[in-house]
Amino acid sequence: MASRGNDNTSMKDALSAFIQKNKLEKGIDKVDAREAWAKLMGNGVNNYTTEIELKFGTLYVALSSSVLREELSLGKSKIIRMLNEEIGKEVVKKLVLR
């Protein structure tokens, strides 16, 4: 019977190593960006959000209300800062509202 090393690793470290080894960071970032948008914007904005996509540091958000799009465009830099704080790292560099 093979002996097992008594190498204790935390679950967080093991998951981080697995994600890095399998190059899954981009996919995780995409999911994190969607969840952060939903959490920060609340139900009012989420009802008008039709699509959220993260590509190369740019978050594309499709909105069905032109009035809401115009209102949100006034605070893009604040939204980007809040999203990155929620995610815990700088993932969103640019925000495009369509």
Backbone as JSON Lines, residues from 0, in Angstrom:
{"i":0,"aa":"M","n":[0.83,-1.16,0.0],"ca":[0.0,0.0,0.0],"c":[0.89,1.24,0.0]}
{"i":1,"aa":"A","n":[0.6,2.16,-0.87],"ca":[1.4,3.37,-0.99],"c":[1.1,4.31,0.17]}
{"i":2,"aa":"S","n":[2.14,4.92,0.66],"ca":[1.92,5.85,1.76],"c":[1.54,7.22,1.2]}
{"i":3,"aa":"R","n":[0.7,7.87,1.93],"ca":[0.24,9.18,1.52],"c":[1.0,10.23,2.28]}
{"i":4,"aa":"G","n":[1.46,11.25,1.6],"ca":[2.16,12.33,2.28],"c":[1.21,13.09,3.18]}
{"i":5,"aa":"N","n":[1.7,13.6,4.23],"ca":[0.88,14.35,5.17],"c":[0.95,15.84,4.82]}
{"i":6,"aa":"D","n":[0.79,16.15,3.55],"ca":[0.89,17.51,3.04],"c":[-0.49,18.16,3.09]}
{"i":7,"aa":"N","n":[-0.75,18.93,4.12],"ca":[-2.05,19.57,4.28],"c":[-2.07,20.88,3.5]}
{"i":8,"aa":"T","n":[-3.07,21.0,2.64],"ca":[-3.27,22.22,1.86],"c":[-4.69,22.68,2.08]}
{"i":9,"aa":"S","n":[-4.88,23.99,2.13],"ca":[-6.24,24.49,2.31],"c":[-7.02,24.31,1.02]}
{"i":10,"aa":"M","n":[-8.33,24.26,1.15],"ca":[-9.2,24.08,-0.01],"c":[-9.02,25.25,-0.99]}
{"i":11,"aa":"K","n":[-8.85,26.45,-0.46],"ca":[-8.67,27.63,-1.3],"c":[-7.41,27.5,-2.16]}
{"i":12,"aa":"D","n":[-6.3,27.07,-1.53],"ca":[-5.05,26.9,-2.27],"c":[-5.16,25.8,-3.31]}
{"i":13,"aa":"A","n":[-5.85,24.71,-2.96],"ca":[-6.0,23.6,-3.89],"c":[-6.83,24.02,-5.1]}
{"i":14,"aa":"L","n":[-7.92,24.77,-4.87],"ca":[-8.75,25.24,-5.98],"c":[-8.0,26.24,-6.84]}
{"i":15,"aa":"S","n":[-7.26,27.13,-6.21],"ca":[-6.47,28.11,-6.98],"c":[-5.45,27.42,-7.86]}
{"i":16,"aa":"A","n":[-4.79,26.42,-7.33],"ca":[-3.8,25.67,-8.12],"c":[-4.47,24.95,-9.28]}
{"i":17,"aa":"F","n":[-5.64,24.36,-9.03],"ca":[-6.38,23.66,-10.08],"c":[-6.8,24.62,-11.19]}
{"i":18,"aa":"I","n":[-7.3,25.79,-10.8],"ca":[-7.75,26.79,-11.79],"c":[-6.57,27.27,-12.62]}
{"i":19,"aa":"Q","n":[-5.44,27.54,-11.99],"ca":[-4.26,28.0,-12.74],"c":[-3.71,26.9,-13.64]}
{"i":20,"aa":"K","n":[-3.64,25.69,-13.13],"ca":[-3.08,24.59,-13.91],"c":[-3.89,24.32,-15.17]}
{"i":21,"aa":"N","n":[-5.21,24.44,-15.06],"ca":[-6.09,24.16,-16.2],"c":[-6.49,25.4,-16.98]}
{"i":22,"aa":"K","n":[-5.86,26.53,-16.67],"ca":[-6.09,27.8,-17.38],"c":[-7.57,28.17,-17.44]}
{"i":23,"aa":"L","n":[-8.21,28.22,-16.28],"ca":[-9.64,28.52,-16.2],"c":[-9.93,29.93,-15.7]}
{"i":24,"aa":"E","n":[-8.9,30.77,-15.54],"ca":[-9.09,32.09,-14.96],"c":[-10.05,32.95,-15.77]}
{"i":25,"aa":"K","n":[-9.94,32.92,-17.1],"ca":[-10.79,33.77,-17.94],"c":[-12.26,33.41,-17.78]}
{"i":26,"aa":"G","n":[-12.56,32.14,-17.75],"ca":[-13.94,31.7,-17.57],"c":[-14.49,32.09,-16.21]}
{"i":27,"aa":"I","n":[-13.67,31.94,-15.19],"ca":[-14.07,32.32,-13.83],"c":[-14.31,33.83,-13.77]}
{"i":28,"aa":"D","n":[-13.45,34.6,-14.42],"ca":[-13.61,36.06,-14.44],"c":[-14.91,36.46,-15.11]}
{"i":29,"aa":"K","n":[-15.29,35.77,-16.19],"ca":[-16.54,36.07,-16.88],"c":[-17.73,35.85,-15.98]}
{"i":30,"aa":"V","n":[-17.73,34.75,-15.27],"ca":[-18.83,34.44,-14.35],"c":[-18.85,35.46,-13.2]}
{"i":31,"aa":"D","n":[-17.67,35.78,-12.67],"ca":[-17.59,36.75,-11.58],"c":[-18.12,38.12,-12.01]}
{"i":32,"aa":"A","n":[-17.82,38.53,-13.24],"ca":[-18.27,39.83,-13.74],"c":[-19.79,39.85,-13.86]}
{"i":33,"aa":"R","n":[-20.39,38.78,-14.37],"ca":[-21.85,38.71,-14.46],"c":[-22.5,38.78,-13.09]}
{"i":34,"aa":"E","n":[-21.95,38.01,-12.15],"ca":[-22.52,38.0,-10.8],"c":[-22.36,39.35,-10.11]}
{"i":35,"aa":"A","n":[-21.22,39.99,-10.3],"ca":[-20.99,41.3,-9.69],"c":[-21.95,42.34,-10.26]}
{"i":36,"aa":"W","n":[-22.2,42.3,-11.57],"ca":[-23.15,43.24,-12.19],"c":[-24.54,43.04,-11.58]}
{"i":37,"aa":"A","n":[-24.98,41.79,-11.51],"ca":[-26.31,41.5,-10.98],"c":[-26.44,41.96,-9.53]}
{"i":38,"aa":"K","n":[-25.41,41.72,-8.74],"ca":[-25.45,42.08,-7.32],"c":[-25.43,43.59,-7.12]}
{"i":39,"aa":"L","n":[-24.55,44.28,-7.83],"ca":[-24.38,45.72,-7.62],"c":[-25.52,46.55,-8.22]}
{"i":40,"aa":"M","n":[-26.04,46.14,-9.35],"ca":[-27.05,46.94,-10.03],"c":[-28.46,46.73,-9.49]}
{"i":41,"aa":"G","n":[-28.71,45.61,-8.88],"ca":[-30.03,45.37,-8.3],"c":[-31.08,45.0,-9.33]}
{"i":42,"aa":"N","n":[-32.29,44.74,-8.83],"ca":[-33.37,44.27,-9.7],"c":[-33.82,45.3,-10.73]}
{"i":43,"aa":"G","n":[-33.8,46.57,-10.38],"ca":[-34.24,47.61,-11.31],"c":[-33.46,47.6,-12.61]}
{"i":44,"aa":"V","n":[-32.14,47.57,-12.51],"ca":[-31.29,47.56,-13.71],"c":[-31.28,46.17,-14.35]}
{"i":45,"aa":"N","n":[-31.28,45.13,-13.53],"ca":[-31.23,43.77,-14.07],"c":[-32.46,43.43,-14.91]}
{"i":46,"aa":"N","n":[-33.6,44.05,-14.62],"ca":[-34.79,43.8,-15.44],"c":[-34.6,44.31,-16.87]}
{"i":47,"aa":"Y","n":[-33.76,45.31,-17.05],"ca":[-33.51,45.88,-18.37],"c":[-32.22,45.36,-19.01]}
{"i":48,"aa":"T","n":[-31.48,44.53,-18.29],"ca":[-30.23,43.97,-18.8],"c":[-30.55,42.72,-19.61]}
{"i":49,"aa":"T","n":[-30.14,42.71,-20.87],"ca":[-30.45,41.56,-21.73],"c":[-29.24,40.66,-21.95]}
{"i":50,"aa":"E","n":[-28.03,41.23,-21.86],"ca":[-26.83,40.43,-22.12],"c":[-25.62,41.06,-21.44]}
{"i":51,"aa":"I","n":[-24.76,40.2,-20.87],"ca":[-23.53,40.66,-20.24],"c":[-22.41,39.77,-20.76]}
{"i":52,"aa":"E","n":[-21.34,40.4,-21.27],"ca":[-20.24,39.62,-21.83],"c":[-18.92,40.32,-21.52]}
{"i":53,"aa":"L","n":[-17.94,39.56,-21.06],"ca":[-16.61,40.08,-20.77],"c":[-15.65,39.56,-21.83]}
{"i":54,"aa":"K","n":[-15.01,40.49,-22.56],"ca":[-14.03,40.13,-23.59],"c":[-12.81,41.03,-23.44]}
{"i":55,"aa":"F","n":[-11.65,40.43,-23.2],"ca":[-10.38,41.15,-23.17],"c":[-10.42,42.39,-22.27]}
{"i":56,"aa":"G","n":[-11.02,42.26,-21.08],"ca":[-11.04,43.36,-20.13],"c":[-12.15,44.37,-20.36]}
{"i":57,"aa":"T","n":[-12.98,44.16,-21.37],"ca":[-14.08,45.06,-21.65],"c":[-15.39,44.34,-21.33]}
{"i":58,"aa":"L","n":[-16.22,44.96,-20.5],"ca":[-17.51,44.39,-20.15],"c":[-18.56,45.02,-21.05]}
{"i":59,"aa":"Y","n":[-19.2,44.2,-21.88],"ca":[-20.26,44.64,-22.77],"c":[-21.59,44.31,-22.1]}
{"i":60,"aa":"V","n":[-22.42,45.33,-21.91],"ca":[-23.72,45.15,-21.28],"c":[-24.78,45.67,-22.23]}
{"i":61,"aa":"A","n":[-25.72,44.8,-22.62],"ca":[-26.83,45.19,-23.49],"c":[-28.02,45.53,-22.61]}
{"i":62,"aa":"L","n":[-28.57,46.72,-22.83],"ca":[-29.73,47.18,-22.05],"c":[-30.89,47.45,-23.0]}
{"i":63,"aa":"S","n":[-32.09,47.13,-22.54],"ca":[-33.27,47.33,-23.39],"c":[-33.86,48.73,-23.24]}
{"i":64,"aa":"S","n":[-33.33,49.53,-22.33],"ca":[-33.83,50.88,-22.11],"c":[-32.75,51.91,-22.46]}
{"i":65,"aa":"S","n":[-33.05,52.75,-23.44],"ca":[-32.08,53.77,-23.84],"c":[-31.91,54.84,-22.76]}
{"i":66,"aa":"V","n":[-32.97,55.11,-22.01],"ca":[-32.89,56.1,-20.93],"c":[-31.95,55.59,-19.83]}
{"i":67,"aa":"L","n":[-32.1,54.34,-19.46],"ca":[-31.23,53.73,-18.46],"c":[-29.78,53.69,-18.94]}
{"i":68,"aa":"R","n":[-29.59,53.36,-20.22],"ca":[-28.24,53.32,-20.8],"c":[-27.57,54.67,-20.67]}
{"i":69,"aa":"E","n":[-28.31,55.73,-20.95],"ca":[-27.77,57.09,-20.87],"c":[-27.43,57.45,-19.42]}
{"i":70,"aa":"E","n":[-28.3,57.1,-18.48],"ca":[-28.05,57.37,-17.07],"c":[-26.81,56.64,-16.57]}
{"i":71,"aa":"L","n":[-26.67,55.36,-16.92],"ca":[-25.53,54.58,-16.46],"c":[-24.23,55.04,-17.11]}
{"i":72,"aa":"S","n":[-24.31,55.55,-18.33],"ca":[-23.09,55.98,-19.02],"c":[-22.45,57.18,-18.32]}
{"i":73,"aa":"L","n":[-23.22,57.92,-17.54],"ca":[-22.67,59.07,-16.81],"c":[-21.75,58.63,-15.67]}
{"i":74,"aa":"G","n":[-21.94,57.41,-15.16],"ca":[-21.13,56.95,-14.05],"c":[-20.3,55.72,-14.37]}
{"i":75,"aa":"K","n":[-19.8,55.62,-15.59],"ca":[-19.05,54.42,-16.01],"c":[-17.83,54.15,-15.14]}
{"i":76,"aa":"S","n":[-17.06,55.17,-14.84],"ca":[-15.83,54.95,-14.08],"c":[-16.15,54.45,-12.67]}
{"i":77,"aa":"K","n":[-17.21,54.96,-12.07],"ca":[-17.61,54.5,-10.74],"c":[-18.09,53.05,-10.8]}
{"i":78,"aa":"I","n":[-18.85,52.7,-11.83],"ca":[-19.35,51.33,-12.0],"c":[-18.18,50.37,-12.17]}
{"i":79,"aa":"I","n":[-17.19,50.74,-12.98],"ca":[-16.01,49.9,-13.19],"c":[-15.28,49.67,-11.88]}
{"i":80,"aa":"R","n":[-15.1,50.74,-11.12],"ca":[-14.41,50.63,-9.83],"c":[-15.18,49.72,-8.87]}
{"i":81,"aa":"M","n":[-16.5,49.87,-8.81],"ca":[-17.32,49.04,-7.93],"c":[-17.3,47.57,-8.34]}
{"i":82,"aa":"L","n":[-17.35,47.31,-9.66],"ca":[-17.3,45.93,-10.15],"c":[-15.98,45.27,-9.78]}
{"i":83,"aa":"N","n":[-14.87,45.97,-9.98],"ca":[-13.56,45.41,-9.67],"c":[-13.4,45.16,-8.17]}
{"i":84,"aa":"E","n":[-13.95,46.05,-7.35],"ca":[-13.91,45.84,-5.9],"c":[-14.7,44.61,-5.52]}
{"i":85,"aa":"E","n":[-15.85,44.42,-6.15],"ca":[-16.7,43.26,-5.85],"c":[-16.03,41.96,-6.27]}
{"i":86,"aa":"I","n":[-15.36,41.98,-7.42],"ca":[-14.68,40.78,-7.92],"c":[-13.42,40.5,-7.1]}
{"i":87,"aa":"G","n":[-12.75,41.54,-6.66],"ca":[-11.56,41.37,-5.85],"c":[-10.26,41.53,-6.62]}
{"i":88,"aa":"K","n":[-10.35,41.8,-7.89],"ca":[-9.17,42.09,-8.7],"c":[-9.61,42.9,-9.91]}
{"i":89,"aa":"E","n":[-8.65,43.5,-10.61],"ca":[-8.99,44.36,-11.74],"c":[-9.22,43.52,-12.98]}
{"i":90,"aa":"V","n":[-10.48,43.22,-13.22],"ca":[-10.88,42.42,-14.37],"c":[-11.47,43.32,-15.45]}
{"i":91,"aa":"V","n":[-12.32,44.26,-15.03],"ca":[-13.01,45.17,-15.97],"c":[-12.19,46.43,-16.12]}
{"i":92,"aa":"K","n":[-11.75,46.69,-17.33],"ca":[-10.97,47.89,-17.61],"c":[-11.82,48.93,-18.34]}
{"i":93,"aa":"K","n":[-12.82,48.45,-19.07],"ca":[-13.67,49.32,-19.87],"c":[-15.09,48.79,-19.82]}
{"i":94,"aa":"L","n":[-16.07,49.69,-19.88],"ca":[-17.48,49.31,-19.86],"c":[-18.16,49.88,-21.1]}
{"i":95,"aa":"V","n":[-18.8,49.0,-21.85],"ca":[-19.54,49.42,-23.05],"c":[-21.0,49.08,-22.84]}
{"i":96,"aa":"L","n":[-21.84,50.11,-22.86],"ca":[-23.28,49.91,-22.72],"c":[-23.91,50.01,-24.1]}
{"i":97,"aa":"R","n":[-24.68,48.98,-24.46],"ca":[-25.33,49.0,-25.77],"c":[-26.82,48.81,-25.63]}
